[in-house]
Every structure is written in structure tokens, then in C-alpha cells.
Short mmCIF file of C-alpha atoms in Angstrom, two decimals:
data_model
loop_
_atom_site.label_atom_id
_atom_site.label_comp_id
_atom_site.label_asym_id
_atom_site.label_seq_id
_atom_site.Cartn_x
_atom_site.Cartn_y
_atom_site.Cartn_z
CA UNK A 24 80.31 145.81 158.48
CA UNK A 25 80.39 144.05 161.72
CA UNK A 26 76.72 144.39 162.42
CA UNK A 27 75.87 143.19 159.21
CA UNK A 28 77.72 139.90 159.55
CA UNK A 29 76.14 139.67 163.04
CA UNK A 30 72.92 140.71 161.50
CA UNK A 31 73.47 137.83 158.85
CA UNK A 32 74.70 135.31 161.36
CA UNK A 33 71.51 135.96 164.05
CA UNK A 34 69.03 135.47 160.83
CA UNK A 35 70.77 132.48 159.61
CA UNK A 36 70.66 130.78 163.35
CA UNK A 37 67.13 131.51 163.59
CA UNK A 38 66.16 130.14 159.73
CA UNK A 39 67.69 126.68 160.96
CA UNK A 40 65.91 126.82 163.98
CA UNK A 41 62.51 127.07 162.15
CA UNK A 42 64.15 124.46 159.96
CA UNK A 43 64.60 121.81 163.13
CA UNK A 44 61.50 123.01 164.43
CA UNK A 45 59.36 122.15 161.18
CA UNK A 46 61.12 119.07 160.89
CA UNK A 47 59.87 117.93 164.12
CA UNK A 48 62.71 118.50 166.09
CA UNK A 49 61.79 121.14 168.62
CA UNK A 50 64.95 120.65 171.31
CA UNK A 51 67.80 121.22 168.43
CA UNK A 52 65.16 123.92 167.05
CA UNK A 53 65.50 125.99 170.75
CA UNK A 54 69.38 125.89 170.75
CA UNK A 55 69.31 127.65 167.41
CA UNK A 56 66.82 130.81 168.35
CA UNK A 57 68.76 130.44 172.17
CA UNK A 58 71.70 131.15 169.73
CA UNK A 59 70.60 134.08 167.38
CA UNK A 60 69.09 135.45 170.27
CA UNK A 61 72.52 135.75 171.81
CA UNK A 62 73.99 136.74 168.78
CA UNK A 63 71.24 139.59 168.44
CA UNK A 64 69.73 142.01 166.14
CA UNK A 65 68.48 145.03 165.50
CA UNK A 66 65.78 144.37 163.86
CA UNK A 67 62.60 144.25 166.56
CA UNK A 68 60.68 142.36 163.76
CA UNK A 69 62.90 139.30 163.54
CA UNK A 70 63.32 139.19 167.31
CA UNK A 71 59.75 139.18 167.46
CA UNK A 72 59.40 136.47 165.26
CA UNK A 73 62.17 134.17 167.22
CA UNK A 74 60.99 135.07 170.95
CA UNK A 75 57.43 133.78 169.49
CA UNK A 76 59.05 130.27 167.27
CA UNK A 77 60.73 130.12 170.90
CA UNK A 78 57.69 130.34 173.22
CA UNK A 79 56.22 128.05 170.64
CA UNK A 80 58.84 125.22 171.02
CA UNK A 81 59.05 125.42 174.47
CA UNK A 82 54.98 125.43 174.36
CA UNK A 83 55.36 121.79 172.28
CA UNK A 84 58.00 120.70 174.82
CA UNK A 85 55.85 121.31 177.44
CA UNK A 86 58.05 124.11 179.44
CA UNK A 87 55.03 125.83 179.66
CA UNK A 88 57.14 128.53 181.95
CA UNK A 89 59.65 128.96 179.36
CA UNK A 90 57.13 129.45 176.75
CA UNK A 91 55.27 132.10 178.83
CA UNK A 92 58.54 133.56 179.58
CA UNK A 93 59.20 134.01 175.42
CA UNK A 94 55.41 134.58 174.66
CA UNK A 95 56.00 137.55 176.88
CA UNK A 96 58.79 139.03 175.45
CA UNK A 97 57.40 138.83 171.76
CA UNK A 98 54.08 140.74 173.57
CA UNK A 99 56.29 143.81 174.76
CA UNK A 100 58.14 143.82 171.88
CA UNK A 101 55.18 143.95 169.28
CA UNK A 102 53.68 146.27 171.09
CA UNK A 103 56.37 148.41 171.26
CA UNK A 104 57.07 148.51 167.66
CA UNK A 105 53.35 149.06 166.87
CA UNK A 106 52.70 145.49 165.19
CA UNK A 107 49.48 144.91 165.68
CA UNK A 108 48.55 141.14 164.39
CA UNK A 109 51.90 140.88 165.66
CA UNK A 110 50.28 141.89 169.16
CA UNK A 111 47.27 139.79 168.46
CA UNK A 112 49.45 136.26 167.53
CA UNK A 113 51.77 137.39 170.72
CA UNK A 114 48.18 137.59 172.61
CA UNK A 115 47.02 134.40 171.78
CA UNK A 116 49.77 132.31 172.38
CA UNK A 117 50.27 133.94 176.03
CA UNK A 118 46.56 132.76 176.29
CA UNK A 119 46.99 129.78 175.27
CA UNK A 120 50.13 128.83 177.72
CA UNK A 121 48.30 130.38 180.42
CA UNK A 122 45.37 128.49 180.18
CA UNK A 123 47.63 125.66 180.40
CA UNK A 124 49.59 126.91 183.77
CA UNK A 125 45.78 127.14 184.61
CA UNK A 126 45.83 130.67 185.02
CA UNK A 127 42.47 130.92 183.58
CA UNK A 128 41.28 134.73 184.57
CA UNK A 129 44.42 136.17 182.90
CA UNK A 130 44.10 133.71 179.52
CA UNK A 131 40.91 135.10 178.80
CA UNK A 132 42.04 138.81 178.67
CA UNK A 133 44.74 137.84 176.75
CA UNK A 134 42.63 135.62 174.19
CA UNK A 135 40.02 138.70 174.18
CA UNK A 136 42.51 140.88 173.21
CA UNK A 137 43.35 138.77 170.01
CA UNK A 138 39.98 138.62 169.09
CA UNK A 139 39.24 142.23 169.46
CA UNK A 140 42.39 143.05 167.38
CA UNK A 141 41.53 140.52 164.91
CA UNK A 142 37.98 141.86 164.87
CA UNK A 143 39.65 145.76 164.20
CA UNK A 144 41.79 144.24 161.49
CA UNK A 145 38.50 142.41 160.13
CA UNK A 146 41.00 139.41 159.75
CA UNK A 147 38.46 136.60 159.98
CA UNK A 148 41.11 133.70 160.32
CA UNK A 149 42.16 135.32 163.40
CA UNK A 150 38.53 135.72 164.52
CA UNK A 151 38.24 132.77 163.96
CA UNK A 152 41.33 131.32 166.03
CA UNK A 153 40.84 133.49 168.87
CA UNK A 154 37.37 132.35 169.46
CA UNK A 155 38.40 128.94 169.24
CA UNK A 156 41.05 129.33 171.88
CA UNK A 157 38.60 131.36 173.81
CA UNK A 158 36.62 128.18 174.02
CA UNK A 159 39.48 126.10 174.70
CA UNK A 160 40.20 128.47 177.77
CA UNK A 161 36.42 128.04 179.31
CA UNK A 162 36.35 124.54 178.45
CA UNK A 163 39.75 123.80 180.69
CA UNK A 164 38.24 126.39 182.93
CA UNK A 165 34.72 124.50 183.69
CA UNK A 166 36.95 120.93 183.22
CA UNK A 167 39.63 122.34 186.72
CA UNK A 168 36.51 123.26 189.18
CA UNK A 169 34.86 120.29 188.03
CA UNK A 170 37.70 117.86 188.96
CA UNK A 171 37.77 119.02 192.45
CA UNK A 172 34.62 117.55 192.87
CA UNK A 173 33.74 114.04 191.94
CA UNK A 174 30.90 114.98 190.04
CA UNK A 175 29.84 113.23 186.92
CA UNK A 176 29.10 114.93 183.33
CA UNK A 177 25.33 116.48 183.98
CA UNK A 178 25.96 116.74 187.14
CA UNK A 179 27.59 119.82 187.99
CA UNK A 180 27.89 123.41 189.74
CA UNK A 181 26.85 126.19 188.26
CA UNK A 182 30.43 128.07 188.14
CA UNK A 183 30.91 125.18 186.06
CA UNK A 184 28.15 125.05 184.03
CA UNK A 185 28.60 128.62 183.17
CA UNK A 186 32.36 128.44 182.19
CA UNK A 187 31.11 125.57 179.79
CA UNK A 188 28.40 126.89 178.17
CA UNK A 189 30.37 130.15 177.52
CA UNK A 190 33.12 127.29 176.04
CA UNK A 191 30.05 125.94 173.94
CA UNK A 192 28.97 129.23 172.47
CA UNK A 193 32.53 130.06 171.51
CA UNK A 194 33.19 126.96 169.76
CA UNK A 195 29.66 127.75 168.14
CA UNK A 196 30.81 131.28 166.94
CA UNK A 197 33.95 129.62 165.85
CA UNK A 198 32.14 126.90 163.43
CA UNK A 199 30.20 129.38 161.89
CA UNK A 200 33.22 131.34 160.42
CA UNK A 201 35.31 128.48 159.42
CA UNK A 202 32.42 127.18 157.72
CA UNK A 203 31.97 130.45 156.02
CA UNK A 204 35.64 130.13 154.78
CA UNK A 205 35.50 126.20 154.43
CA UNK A 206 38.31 125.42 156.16
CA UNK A 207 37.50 122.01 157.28
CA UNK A 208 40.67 121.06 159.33
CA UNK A 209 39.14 123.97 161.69
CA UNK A 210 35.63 122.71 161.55
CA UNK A 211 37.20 119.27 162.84
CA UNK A 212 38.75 120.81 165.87
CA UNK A 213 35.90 123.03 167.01
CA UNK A 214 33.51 120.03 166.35
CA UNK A 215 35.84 117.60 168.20
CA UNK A 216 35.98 120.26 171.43
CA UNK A 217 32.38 121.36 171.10
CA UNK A 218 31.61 117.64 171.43
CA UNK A 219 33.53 117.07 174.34
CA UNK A 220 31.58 120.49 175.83
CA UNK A 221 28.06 119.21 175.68
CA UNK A 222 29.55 115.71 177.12
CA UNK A 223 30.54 117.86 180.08
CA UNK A 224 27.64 119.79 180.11
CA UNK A 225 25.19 116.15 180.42
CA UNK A 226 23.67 116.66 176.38
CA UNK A 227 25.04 113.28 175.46
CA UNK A 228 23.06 113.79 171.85
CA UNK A 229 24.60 116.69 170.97
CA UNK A 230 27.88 115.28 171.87
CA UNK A 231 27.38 112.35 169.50
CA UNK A 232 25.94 114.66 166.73
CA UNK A 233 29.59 116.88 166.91
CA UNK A 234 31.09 113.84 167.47
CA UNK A 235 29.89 112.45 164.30
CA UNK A 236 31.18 115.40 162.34
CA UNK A 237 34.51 115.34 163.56
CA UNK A 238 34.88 111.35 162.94
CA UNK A 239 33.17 112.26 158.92
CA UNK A 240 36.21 115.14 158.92
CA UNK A 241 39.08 113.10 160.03
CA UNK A 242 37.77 110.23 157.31
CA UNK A 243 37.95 113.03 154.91
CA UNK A 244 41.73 114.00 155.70
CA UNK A 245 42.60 110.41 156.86
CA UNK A 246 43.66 111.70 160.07
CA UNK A 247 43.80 108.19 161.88
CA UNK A 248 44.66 110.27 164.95
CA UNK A 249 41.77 112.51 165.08
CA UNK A 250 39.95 109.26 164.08
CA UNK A 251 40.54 107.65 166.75
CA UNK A 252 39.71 110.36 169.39
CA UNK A 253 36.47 110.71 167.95
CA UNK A 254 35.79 106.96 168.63
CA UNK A 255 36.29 106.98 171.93
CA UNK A 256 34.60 110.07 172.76
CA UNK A 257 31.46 108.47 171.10
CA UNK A 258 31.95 105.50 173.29
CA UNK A 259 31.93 107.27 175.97
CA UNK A 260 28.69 109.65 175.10
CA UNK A 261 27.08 106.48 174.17
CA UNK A 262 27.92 104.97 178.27
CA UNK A 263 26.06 107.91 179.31
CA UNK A 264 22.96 107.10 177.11
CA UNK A 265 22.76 103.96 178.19
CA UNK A 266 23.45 102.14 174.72
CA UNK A 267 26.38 100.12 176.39
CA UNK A 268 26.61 97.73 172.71
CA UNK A 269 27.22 100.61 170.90
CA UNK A 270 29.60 102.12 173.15
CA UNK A 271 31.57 99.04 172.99
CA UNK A 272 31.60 99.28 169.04
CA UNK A 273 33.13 102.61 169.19
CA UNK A 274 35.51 101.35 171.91
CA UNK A 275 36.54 98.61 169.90
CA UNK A 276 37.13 100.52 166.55
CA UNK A 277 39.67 102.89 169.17
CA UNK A 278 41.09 99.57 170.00
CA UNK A 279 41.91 98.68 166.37
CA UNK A 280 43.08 102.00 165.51
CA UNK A 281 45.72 102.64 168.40
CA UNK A 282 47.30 99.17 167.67
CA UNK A 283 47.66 100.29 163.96
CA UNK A 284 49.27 103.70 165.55
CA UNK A 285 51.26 101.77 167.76
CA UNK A 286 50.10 104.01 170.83
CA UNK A 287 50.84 101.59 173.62
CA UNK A 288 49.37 104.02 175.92
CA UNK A 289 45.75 104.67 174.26
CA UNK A 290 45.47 100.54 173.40
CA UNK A 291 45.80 100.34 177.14
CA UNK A 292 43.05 102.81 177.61
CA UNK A 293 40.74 101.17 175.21
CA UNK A 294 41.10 98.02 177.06
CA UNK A 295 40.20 99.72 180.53
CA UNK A 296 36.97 101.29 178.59
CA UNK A 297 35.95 98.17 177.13
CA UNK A 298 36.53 96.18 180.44
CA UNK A 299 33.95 98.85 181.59
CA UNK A 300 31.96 98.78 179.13
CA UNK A 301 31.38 94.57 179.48
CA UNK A 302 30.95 95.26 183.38
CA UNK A 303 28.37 97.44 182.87
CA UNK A 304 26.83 95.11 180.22
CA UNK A 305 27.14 92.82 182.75
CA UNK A 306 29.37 89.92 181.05
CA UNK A 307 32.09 89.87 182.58
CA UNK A 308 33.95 87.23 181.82
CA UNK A 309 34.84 90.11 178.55
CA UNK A 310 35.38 92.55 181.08
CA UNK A 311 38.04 89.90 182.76
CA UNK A 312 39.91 89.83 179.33
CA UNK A 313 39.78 93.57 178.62
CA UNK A 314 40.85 94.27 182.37
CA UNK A 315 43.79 91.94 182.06
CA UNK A 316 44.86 93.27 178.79
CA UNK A 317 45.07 96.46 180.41
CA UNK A 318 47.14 95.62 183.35
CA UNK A 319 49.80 93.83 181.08
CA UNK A 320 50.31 97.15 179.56
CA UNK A 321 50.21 99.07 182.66
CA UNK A 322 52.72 97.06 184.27
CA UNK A 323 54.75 97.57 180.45
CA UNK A 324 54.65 100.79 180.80
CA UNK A 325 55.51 100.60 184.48
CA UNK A 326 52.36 102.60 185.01
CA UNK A 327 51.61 101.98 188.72
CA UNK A 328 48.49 103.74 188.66
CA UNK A 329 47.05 102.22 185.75
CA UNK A 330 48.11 98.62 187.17
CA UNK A 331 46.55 99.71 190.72
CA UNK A 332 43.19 100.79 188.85
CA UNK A 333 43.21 97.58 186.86
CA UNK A 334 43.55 95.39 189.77
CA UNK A 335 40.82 97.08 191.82
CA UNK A 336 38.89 96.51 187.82
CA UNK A 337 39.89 92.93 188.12
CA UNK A 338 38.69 92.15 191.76
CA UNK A 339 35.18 93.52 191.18
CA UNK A 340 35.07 91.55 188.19
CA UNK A 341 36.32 88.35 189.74
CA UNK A 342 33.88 89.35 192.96
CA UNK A 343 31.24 89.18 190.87
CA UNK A 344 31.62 86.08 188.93
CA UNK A 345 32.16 84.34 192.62
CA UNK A 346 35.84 83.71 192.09
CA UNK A 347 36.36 85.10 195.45
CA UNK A 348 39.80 84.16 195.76
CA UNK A 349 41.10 85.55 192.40
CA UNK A 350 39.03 88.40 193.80
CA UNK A 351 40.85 88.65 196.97
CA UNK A 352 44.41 88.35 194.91
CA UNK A 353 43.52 91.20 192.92
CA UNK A 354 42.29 93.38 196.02
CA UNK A 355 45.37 92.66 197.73
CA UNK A 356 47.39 94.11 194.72
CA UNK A 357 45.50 97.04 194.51
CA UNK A 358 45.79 97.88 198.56
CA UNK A 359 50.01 97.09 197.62
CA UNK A 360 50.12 99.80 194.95
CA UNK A 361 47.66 102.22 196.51
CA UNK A 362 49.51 102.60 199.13
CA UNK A 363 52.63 102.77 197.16
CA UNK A 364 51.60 105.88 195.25
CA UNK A 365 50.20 107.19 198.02
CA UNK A 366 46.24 106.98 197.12
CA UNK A 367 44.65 107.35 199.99
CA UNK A 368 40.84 106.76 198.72
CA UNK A 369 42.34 103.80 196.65
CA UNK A 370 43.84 102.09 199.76
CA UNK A 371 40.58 102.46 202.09
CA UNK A 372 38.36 101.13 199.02
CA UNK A 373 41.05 98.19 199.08
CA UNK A 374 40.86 97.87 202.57
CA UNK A 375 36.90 97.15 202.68
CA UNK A 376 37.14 95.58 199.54
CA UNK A 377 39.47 92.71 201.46
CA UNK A 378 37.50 92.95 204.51
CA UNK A 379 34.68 91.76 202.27
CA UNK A 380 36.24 89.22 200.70
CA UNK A 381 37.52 87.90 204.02
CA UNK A 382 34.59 87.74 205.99
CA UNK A 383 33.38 86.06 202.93
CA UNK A 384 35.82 83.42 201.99
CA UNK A 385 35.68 83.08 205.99
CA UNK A 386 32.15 82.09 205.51
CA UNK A 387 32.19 79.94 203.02
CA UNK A 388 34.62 77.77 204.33
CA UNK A 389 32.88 77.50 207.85
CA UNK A 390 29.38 77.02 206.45
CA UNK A 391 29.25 76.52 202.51
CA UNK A 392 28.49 78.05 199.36
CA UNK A 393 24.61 79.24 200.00
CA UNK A 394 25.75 82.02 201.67
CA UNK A 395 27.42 83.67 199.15
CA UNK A 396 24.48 83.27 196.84
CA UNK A 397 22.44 84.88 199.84
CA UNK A 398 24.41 87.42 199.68
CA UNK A 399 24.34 88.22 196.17
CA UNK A 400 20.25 87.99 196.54
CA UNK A 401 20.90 90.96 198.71
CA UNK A 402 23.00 92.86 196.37
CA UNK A 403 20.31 91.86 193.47
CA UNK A 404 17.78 93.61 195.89
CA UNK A 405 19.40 96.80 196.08
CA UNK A 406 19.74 97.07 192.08
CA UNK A 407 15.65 97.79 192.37
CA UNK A 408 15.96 100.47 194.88
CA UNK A 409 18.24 102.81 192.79
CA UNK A 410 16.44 103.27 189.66
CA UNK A 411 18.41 106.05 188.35
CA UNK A 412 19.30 105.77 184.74
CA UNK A 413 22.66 106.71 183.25
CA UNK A 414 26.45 107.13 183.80
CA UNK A 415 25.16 106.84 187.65
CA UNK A 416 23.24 104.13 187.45
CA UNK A 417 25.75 101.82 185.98
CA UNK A 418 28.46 103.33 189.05
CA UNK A 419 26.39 101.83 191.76
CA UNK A 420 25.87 98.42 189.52
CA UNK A 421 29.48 98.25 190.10
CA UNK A 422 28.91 99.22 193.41
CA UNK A 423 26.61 96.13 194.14
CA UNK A 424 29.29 94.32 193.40
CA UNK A 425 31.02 95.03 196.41
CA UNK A 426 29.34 92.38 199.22
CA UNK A 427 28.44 94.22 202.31
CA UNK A 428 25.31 96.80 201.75
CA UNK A 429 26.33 98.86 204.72
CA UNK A 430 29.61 99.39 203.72
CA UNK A 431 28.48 100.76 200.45
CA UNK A 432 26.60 103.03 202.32
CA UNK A 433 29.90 104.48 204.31
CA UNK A 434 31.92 104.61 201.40
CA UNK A 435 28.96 107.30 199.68
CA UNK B 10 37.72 114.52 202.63
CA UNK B 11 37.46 112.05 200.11
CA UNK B 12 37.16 114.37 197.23
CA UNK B 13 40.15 115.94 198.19
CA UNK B 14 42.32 112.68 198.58
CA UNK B 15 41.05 111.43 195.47
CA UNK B 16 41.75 114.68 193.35
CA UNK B 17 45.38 113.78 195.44
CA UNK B 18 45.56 110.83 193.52
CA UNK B 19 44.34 112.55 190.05
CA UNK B 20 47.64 114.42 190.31
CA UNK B 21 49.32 111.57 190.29
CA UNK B 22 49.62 111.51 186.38
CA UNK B 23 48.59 108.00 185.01
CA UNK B 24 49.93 107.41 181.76
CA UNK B 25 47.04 104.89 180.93
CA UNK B 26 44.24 106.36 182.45
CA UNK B 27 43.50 109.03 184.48
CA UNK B 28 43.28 108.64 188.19
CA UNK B 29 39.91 109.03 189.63
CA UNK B 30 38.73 106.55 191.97
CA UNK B 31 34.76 106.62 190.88
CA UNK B 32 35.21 104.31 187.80
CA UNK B 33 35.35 106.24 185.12
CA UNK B 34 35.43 104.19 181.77
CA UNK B 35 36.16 107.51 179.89
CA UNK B 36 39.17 109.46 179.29
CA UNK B 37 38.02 112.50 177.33
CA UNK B 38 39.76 113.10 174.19
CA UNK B 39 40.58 117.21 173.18
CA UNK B 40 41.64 118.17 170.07
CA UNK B 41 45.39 120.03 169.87
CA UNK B 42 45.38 123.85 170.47
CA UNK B 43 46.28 126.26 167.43
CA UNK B 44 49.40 128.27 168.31
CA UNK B 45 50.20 131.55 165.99
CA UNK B 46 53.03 131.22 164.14
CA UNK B 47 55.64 133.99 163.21
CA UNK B 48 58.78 133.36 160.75
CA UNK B 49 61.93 135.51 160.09
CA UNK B 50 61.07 135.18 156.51
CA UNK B 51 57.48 137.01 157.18
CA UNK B 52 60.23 140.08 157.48
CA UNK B 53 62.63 140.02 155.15
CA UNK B 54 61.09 142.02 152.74
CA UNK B 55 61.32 145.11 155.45
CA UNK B 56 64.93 143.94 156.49
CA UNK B 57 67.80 146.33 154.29
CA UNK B 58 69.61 143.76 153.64
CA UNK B 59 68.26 141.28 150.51
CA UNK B 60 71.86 140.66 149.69
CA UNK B 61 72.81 139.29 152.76
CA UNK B 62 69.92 137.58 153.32
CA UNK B 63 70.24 136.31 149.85
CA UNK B 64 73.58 134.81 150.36
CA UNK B 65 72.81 133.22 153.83
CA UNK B 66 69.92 131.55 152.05
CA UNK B 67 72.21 130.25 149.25
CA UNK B 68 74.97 129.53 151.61
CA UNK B 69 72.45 126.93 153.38
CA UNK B 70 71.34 125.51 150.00
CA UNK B 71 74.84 124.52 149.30
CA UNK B 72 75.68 122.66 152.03
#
């Protein structure tokens, strides 16, 4: 009798913490299962089922240790009890949270394992999701060694390359069973990812083309979130190939949508892309605007890296419309907050930056304005000897804009 | 050197846009991962104990 009402008392702690948890509200969600799992049961089935709605919640919370900790548990425990898609689900989330700890080597055994169960079971939704986490794993994977360079998309090692185009097949593999069982939602995702993948990977035209299909898929749902993503990543495939105009389009259309959402954050982002995107079409009186529409929300948000990134934006910008002393307000700002957060890089590109400008607005005081137009003349010259195209190309245009040659030299 | 300070500052988490001192104008966008969901109720059917179930269940419908 007394097991029973503990028994009834566990399950009814649990069934309101997949209540809160549904509803949104993950924290109040976790105190329930933290409760039936105190209360306990003896049924290895429902414990399963709460260690995984746990390491779930704590996944969404992002206590990624906590939800590896759960994830764990409901592993052992499936396997112990012989559930097998039990052991597969169990699988895949563990892969999932460790490909977010970055534990890379040990997500992809445990996302193999839930495809090969899911492939024994012949349970094609499974399939399906395993492969598309699989991706997701090699995707991350190729994304961490490529940060530690400062490589752009194209141009990368091949540890990298091969981790992405392993990401890309997956994602491939994926689409073609979730268009098999028409589940678009899925289609959406993989297209969104597999995008993203070929950006990476330099094939700007096949990023657009996925990128294309995920923006017709979240039209179709009126997913104004997914909507918006696939905006900007066509804005920024579109940098790459060179079609600045249409980049700024899709920029501006982001713009639009995360004021509707109300996403301080993303509006803030769009800004910074479109001040980018009007630098590297060259007007930059746009790129002003954009830049200082970014910074207002930067310093909102009390985002000192954002407002640090915006001023160095700014001071280029100014730089290169002449307003050297705007410039030189701007570059002071930025060698302030670099050296607040501790940016090392940041504060020696502020420090020649405002050795620049000084020497300059030294200049042109002493002698008068012809020299700074001399000086630009020299920039203008170098434009000629880099002919590269792309992503690269536009970098050192913003490059140019910095005064000294030489200096630009050092800093490469 | 300099990639090393300036994946430094990419730690730093920006929550406008990510830190990289090459001027990126891009912030990549991913679409959310798919975690595998498990519910008590999946089990109740191999649980002995419909009645209790049963009553917790109505129990929480009449509050």
C-alpha cells in the first residue's frame, strides 16, 4: 500500500513536470522530475522516461553538464532493462549534449549508435534524426578547428574540410528520407544546416540554393523565426559572391523581421551586416547609419564587445569619408573598450589605427588638406595590386582604409 | 600569436555579434537541434496500476 501511494505520488510529480516543461517553463519543470526522482519508483521505464525529460530541460537551460549527467543515467538504465529505442533516444541525446561540451570524438559514437539501432529497428524517423544530428556533430566539429584559425569560408584545412563534407553528406542522407516521408518541418532544418555547410565549405551557390528551400519552408509554416535566419544566411552567401545589392536586400528583410520579433539582439546584428554590407559597396555614409544603429543597441544591451566592434566599424567608416576627427573619436573608444575586455588584437588594431589618425590630423594641420588626398591616392593604388575576388577581396578594401600601407603590411 | 589572442577575444561571448577581429559581416545562423523525447505516459500501459494512474490523472483534472 505504501509503495503504491509512493508509486502514484513519483508519477504524478513527473506528469506536472512534463506539464511545466511543455508549457515552456523548463526551471519549475526540473523541480518536479528533481522531486519524483526523490520520491522514486520501481518502475525502470518511468525513471527512464524522467532522467531523459530531465537531461532534456537541463539541455534547453543550457546546463549542458547536468543534462549529460541525466542523459547518462537514462543510457544505463535503458540498457539495462533491454529498451532498445529507449537506448537509441538515450544515445542521441548524450550525442547531442556532447557535441555541445565539444566533445566531438565521443558524440559521434554515441549518434552512430542511434542510427545503427534505428537502422536494426528499420525505424526510419529515427534514421532519419540520427543522421541529422550526425551532421550537426561534424558541422560543429569542422566549425571548432576552423575558429582557431582566422580563416575565411573556402579557405580552410583539410581536417576541416573533411569534418564538413562528412556534415554535408549526412544532412544529404537525411533530406532524402524526410522527403520520402514528407515531413517538411525536417526538410527545413536539414536544408537550413546543409546551407550553412556548403557556406563553410566556400560553394556559396549551393548555399543559396538550400538556402532558398529553407526560406520557401518557413513561408510555408509561417515560421517568422526560421524566416528570418534564412535571410541572413543568404546575405551573407550573397557577400561571398560578390552581389553586395543583393546581400543588402536579404539583410534588410532580417532587419524588418527581427523588429517585428522584437529580438533586440538580432536587429543589432542586422545593422552591423548592413553597415558592412554599405562599406563594402562602398557608400558609406549608409554604412555610418547602420554602424551607429548598431552601437546604440550594443551599448542597450550593455554589450561591450558589440559597442567595441562598432566603434572600430565607425572609425574606418569616418576614416574613409575624411572625417578624421570623428575617426579618431571612434578609434579612441574602441582602444577604451578593447582593453577593457581584455582584446588584445582589438587594442593593437586601435593602437595603429590612432597612430594613423594622429600622424594624420598632425599633418594636416601643419601643411593642409592635399596630403590627405595623397594619401588616399596611395591607398587607391594598392586596391589594383590585390585583385582577388570575394569575401577576401572586400577584407583588404576595408583594409585600404586604414592610412599607412606599411602598417597594413605588419598587421597581415 | 594573433590568431590565438583573437580566438581569446571570440570567447568573450558578444551578445550582438560574434567576436572576431577580421570583419566579419556574417553571423551564421543554425537551425535548433532535435532532442528525443520520452513521457511517463509512453508507459503506462505496462505500469500495474491503471487505477491509480487513473485517479492521479483525474485528481489533476479537478483542480
Amino acid at each position: 500500500h505504501v509503495r503504491y501511494r509512493m508509486e502514484a505520488s513519483c508519477l504524478e510529480l513527473a506528469l506536472e513536470g512534463e506539464r511545466l516543461c511543455k508549457a515552456g517553463d523548463c526551471r519549475a519543470g526540473v523541480s518536479f522530475f528533481e522531486a519524483a526522482v526523490q520520491v522514486g519508483t520501481e518502475d525502470l521505464k518511468t525513471l527512464s522516461a524522467i532522467y531523459s525529460q530531465l537531461g532534456n530541460a537541463y539541455f534547453y537551460l543550457h546546463e549542458y553538464a547536468k543534462a549529460l549527467e541525466y542523459h547518462h543515467h537514462d543510457l544505463t538504465l535503458a540498457r539495462t532493462i533491454g529498451d532498445h529505442v529507449g537506448e537509441a533516444k538515450a544515445s542521441g541525446n548524450l550525442g547531442n549534449t556532447l557535441k555541445v561540451l565539444g566533445n566531438f570524438d565521443d558524440a559521434i559514437v554515441c549518434c552512430q549508435r542511434h542510427l545503427d539501432i534505428s537502422r536494426e529497428l528499420n525505424d526510419k524517423v529515427g534514421e532519419a534524426r540520427a543522421l541529422y544530428n550526425l551532421g550537426n556533430v561534424y558541422h560543429s566539429k569542422g566549425k571548432n578547428v576552423a575558429c582557431a584559425g582566422t580563416h575565411d569560408p573556402g579557405e580552410l584545412p583539410d581536417e576541416v574540410k573533411a569534418a564538413l563534407q562528412k556534415a554535408a553528406d549526412y544532412y544529404e542522407e537525411n533530406l532524402t528520407i524526410v522527403t520520402e516521408l514528407g515531413d517538411r518541418a525536417a526538410q527545413g532544418r536539414a536544408y537550413g544546416n546543409l546551407g550553412n555547410t556548403h557556406y563553410l565549405l566556400g560553394n556559396f551557390r549551393s548555399a543559396v540554393i538550400a538556402h532558398e528551400q529553407r526560406l520557401l519552408i518557413a513561408k510555408e509554416f509561417g515560421d517568422r523565426a526560421a524566416e528570418r535566419r534564412a535571410y541572413s544566411n543568404l546575405g551573407n552567401a550573397y557577400i561571398f559572391l560578390s552581389e553586395f545589392e543583393t546581400a543588402s536586400e536579404y539583410y534588410k528583410k532580417t532587419l524588418q523581421l527581427a523588429r517585428q520579433l522584437k529580438d533586440r539582439a538580432v536587429e543589432a546584428q542586422a545593422c552591423y551586416s548592413l553597415g558592412n554590407t554599405y562599406t563594402l559597396l562602398q557608400d558609406y555614409e549608409k554604412a555610418i547609419d547602420f554602424h551607429l544603429r548598431h552601437l546604440t543597441i550594443a551599448q542597450e544591451l550593455n554589450d561591450r564587445i558589440g559597442e567595441g566592434r562598432a566603434c572600430w566599424s565607425l572609425g574606418n567608416a569616418y576614416t574613409a569619408l575624411g572625417n578624421h576627427d570623428q575617426a579618431m573619436h571612434f578609434a579612441e573608444k574602441h582602444l577604451e573598450i578593447s582593453r577593457e575586455v581584455g582584446d588584445r588584437s582589438g587594442e593593437l588594431t586601435a593602437r595603429l589605427n590612432l597612430s594613423d589618425l594622429q600622424m594624420v590630423l598632425g599633418l594636416s594641420y601643419s601643411i593642409n588638406n592635399s596630403m590627405i588626398s595623397e594619401i588616399h591616392a596611395v591607398d587607391n593604388s594598392l586596391d589594383g595590386a590585390r585583385p582577388r575576388v570575394g569575401r577576401r577581396h572586400s577584407m583588404e578594401n576595408m583594409e585600404l582604409m586604414k592610412l599607412t600601407p606599411e602598417k597594413i603590411q605588419n598587421w597581415n | 600569436s594573433q590568431s590565438i589572442a583573437g580566438c581569446q577575444a571570440a570567447e568573450l561571448q558578444s551578445k550582438v555579434v560574434p567576436s572576431k577581429q577580421i570583419l566579419h559581416s556574417d553571423n551564421m545562423e543554425m537551425e535548433p537541434e532535435t532532442m528525443e523525447t520520452k513521457s511517463v505516459t509512453d508507459y503506462f500501459s505496462k505500469l500495474h496500476m491503471g487505477s491509480l494512474v487513473y485517479s492521479c490523472t483525474s485528481k489533476r483534472k479537478t483542480k
